[in-house]
Tab-separated table of C-alpha atoms in Angstrom:
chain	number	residue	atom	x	y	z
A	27	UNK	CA	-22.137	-4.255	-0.866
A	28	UNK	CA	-18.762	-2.674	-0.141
A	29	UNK	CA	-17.215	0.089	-2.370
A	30	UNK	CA	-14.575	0.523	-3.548
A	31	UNK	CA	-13.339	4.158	-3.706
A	32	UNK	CA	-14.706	7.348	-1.753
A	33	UNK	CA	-12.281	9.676	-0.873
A	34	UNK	CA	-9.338	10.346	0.583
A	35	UNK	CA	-9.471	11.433	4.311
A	36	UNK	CA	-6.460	13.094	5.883
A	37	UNK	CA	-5.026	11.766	9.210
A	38	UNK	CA	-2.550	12.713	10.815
A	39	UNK	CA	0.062	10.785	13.106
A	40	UNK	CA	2.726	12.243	15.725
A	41	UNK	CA	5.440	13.609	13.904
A	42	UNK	CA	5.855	13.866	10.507
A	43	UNK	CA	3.588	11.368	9.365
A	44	UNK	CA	0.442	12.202	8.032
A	45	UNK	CA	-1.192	9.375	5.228
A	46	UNK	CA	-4.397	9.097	3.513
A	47	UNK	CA	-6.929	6.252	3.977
A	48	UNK	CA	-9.249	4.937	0.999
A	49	UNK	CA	-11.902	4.763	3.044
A	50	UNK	CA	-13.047	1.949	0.989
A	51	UNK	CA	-10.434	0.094	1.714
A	52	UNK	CA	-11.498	-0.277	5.223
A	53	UNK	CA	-12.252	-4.055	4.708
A	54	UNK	CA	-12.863	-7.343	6.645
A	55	UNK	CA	-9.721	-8.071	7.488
A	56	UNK	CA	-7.682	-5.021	7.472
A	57	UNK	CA	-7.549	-1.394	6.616
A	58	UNK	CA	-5.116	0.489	3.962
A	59	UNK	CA	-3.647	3.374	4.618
A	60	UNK	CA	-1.614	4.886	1.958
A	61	UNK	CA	1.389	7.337	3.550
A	62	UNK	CA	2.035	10.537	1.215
A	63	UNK	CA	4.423	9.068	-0.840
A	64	UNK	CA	2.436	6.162	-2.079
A	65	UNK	CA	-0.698	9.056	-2.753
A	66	UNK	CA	1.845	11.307	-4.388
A	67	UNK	CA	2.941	8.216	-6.820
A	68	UNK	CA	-1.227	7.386	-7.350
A	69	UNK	CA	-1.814	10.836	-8.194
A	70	UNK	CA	1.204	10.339	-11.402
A	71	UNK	CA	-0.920	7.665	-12.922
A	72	UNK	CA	-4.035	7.888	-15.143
A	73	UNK	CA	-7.133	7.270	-13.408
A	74	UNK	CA	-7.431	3.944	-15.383
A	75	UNK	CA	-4.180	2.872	-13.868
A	76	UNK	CA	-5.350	3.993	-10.649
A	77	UNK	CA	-8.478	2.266	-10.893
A	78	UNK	CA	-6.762	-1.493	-11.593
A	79	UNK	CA	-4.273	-0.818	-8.842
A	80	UNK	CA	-7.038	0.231	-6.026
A	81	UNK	CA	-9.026	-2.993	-7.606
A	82	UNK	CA	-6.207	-5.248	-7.295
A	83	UNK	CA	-6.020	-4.303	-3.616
A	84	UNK	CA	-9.579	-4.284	-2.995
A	85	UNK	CA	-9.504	-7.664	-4.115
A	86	UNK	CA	-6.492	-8.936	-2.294
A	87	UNK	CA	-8.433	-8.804	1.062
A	88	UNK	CA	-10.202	-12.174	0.096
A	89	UNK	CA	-7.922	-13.859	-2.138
A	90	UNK	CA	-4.295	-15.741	-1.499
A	91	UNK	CA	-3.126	-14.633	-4.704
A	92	UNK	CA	1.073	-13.829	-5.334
A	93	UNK	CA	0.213	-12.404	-8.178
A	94	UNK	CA	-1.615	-9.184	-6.011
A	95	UNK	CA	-0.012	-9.023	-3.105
A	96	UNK	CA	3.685	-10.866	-2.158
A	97	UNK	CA	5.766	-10.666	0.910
A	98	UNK	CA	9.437	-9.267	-0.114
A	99	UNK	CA	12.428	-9.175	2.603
A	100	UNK	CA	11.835	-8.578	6.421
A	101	UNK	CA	8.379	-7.173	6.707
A	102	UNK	CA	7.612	-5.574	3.102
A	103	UNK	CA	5.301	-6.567	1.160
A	104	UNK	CA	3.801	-5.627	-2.418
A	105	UNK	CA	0.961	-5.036	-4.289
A	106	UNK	CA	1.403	-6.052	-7.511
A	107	UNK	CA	-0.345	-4.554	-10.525
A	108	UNK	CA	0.179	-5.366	-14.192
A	109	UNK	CA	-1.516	-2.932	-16.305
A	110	UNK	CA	-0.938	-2.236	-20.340
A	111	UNK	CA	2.273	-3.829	-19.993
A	112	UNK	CA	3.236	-1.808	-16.994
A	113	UNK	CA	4.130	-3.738	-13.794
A	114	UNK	CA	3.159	-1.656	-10.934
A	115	UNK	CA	4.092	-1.922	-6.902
A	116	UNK	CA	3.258	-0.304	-4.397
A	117	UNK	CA	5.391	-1.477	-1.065
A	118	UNK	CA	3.658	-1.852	2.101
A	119	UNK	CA	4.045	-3.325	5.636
A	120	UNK	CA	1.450	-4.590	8.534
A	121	UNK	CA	0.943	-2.348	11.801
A	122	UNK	CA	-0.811	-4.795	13.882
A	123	UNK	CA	-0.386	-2.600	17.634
A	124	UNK	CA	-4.096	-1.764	17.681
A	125	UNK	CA	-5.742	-4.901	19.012
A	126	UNK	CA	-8.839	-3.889	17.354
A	127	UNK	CA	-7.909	-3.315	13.895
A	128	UNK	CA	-4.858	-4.120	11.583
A	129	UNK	CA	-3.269	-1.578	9.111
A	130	UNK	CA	-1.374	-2.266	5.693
A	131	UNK	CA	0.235	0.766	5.107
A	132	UNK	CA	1.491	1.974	1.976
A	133	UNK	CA	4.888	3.252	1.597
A	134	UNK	CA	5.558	4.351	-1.895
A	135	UNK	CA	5.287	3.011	-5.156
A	136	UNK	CA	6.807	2.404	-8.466
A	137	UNK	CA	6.423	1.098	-11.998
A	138	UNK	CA	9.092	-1.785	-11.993
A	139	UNK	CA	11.236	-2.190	-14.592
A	140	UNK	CA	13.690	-5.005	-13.931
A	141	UNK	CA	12.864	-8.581	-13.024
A	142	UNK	CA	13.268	-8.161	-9.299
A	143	UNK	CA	11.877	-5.479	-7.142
A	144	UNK	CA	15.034	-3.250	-6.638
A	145	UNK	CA	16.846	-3.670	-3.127
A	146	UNK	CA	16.925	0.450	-2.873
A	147	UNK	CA	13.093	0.246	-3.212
A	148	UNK	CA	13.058	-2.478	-0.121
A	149	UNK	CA	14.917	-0.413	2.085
A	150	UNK	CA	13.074	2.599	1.203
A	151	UNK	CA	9.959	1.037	2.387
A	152	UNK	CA	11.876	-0.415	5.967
A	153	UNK	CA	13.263	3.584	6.698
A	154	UNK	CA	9.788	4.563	6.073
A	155	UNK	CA	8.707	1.532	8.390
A	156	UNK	CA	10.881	2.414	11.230
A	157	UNK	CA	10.271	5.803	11.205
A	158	UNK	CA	6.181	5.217	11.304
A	159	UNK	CA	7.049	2.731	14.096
A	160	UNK	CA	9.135	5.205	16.363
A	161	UNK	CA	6.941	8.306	15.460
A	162	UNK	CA	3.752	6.485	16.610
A	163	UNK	CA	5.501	4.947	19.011
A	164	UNK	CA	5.494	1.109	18.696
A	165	UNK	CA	6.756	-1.435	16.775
């Protein structure tokens, strides 16, 4: 049986970069990483909060479901968590260069609070995108 939270482990990439993987969330089909950002904007919320959002993800990895996960423009995507009336997203994108294993990493997140996800929140996620890409040196 799989868990669902350990701990946080602290990797580091070239550059800048350094992100912390759930190492729960090291699943069938991919692994989550979560950059700083998105850990700095976990670490805001109450552990309940927390909790559903690392649940909804946990849970994406088998289920087809817009309502947990949803491709946005380009190549973000979002978790989607709705939580005591709180709609909360954290924006990701895939890093499929290692053959062996694919990566959803984490950007940032936010508790939404207009009926689209905001377009300054999109391109947030794509800077942070391009600069993981040309610090690890791929794309």
């Amino acid at each position: 049986m799989e868990k669902i939270i350990t701990s946080y482990k602290n990797v580091s990439l070239k550059g800048n970069f350094s992100y912390f993987c759930l190492e729960l969330i090291h699943m069938n089909k991919y692994a989550i990483i979560f950059l700083e950002w998105a850990k700095e904007f976990l670490d805001t919320l109450d552990e309940k909060t927390r909790k559903k959002i690392i649940y909804n993800i946990w849970k994406s990895r088998d289920v087809n479901d817009p309502e947990l996960i949803k491709k946005l423009d380009g190549n973000i995507w979002e978790f989607r968590t709705k939580y005591q009336t709180r709609q909360i997203r954290l924006l990701a994108f895939w890093d499929k260069t290692d053959k062996k294993e694919t990566l959803v990493v984490a950007t940032h997140g936010f508790v939404k609070k207009t009926q689209k996800t905001p377009k300054s929140e999109i391109e947030k996620a794509e800077k942070i995108r391009n600069q993981y890409f040309k610090e690890k040196g791929g794309n």
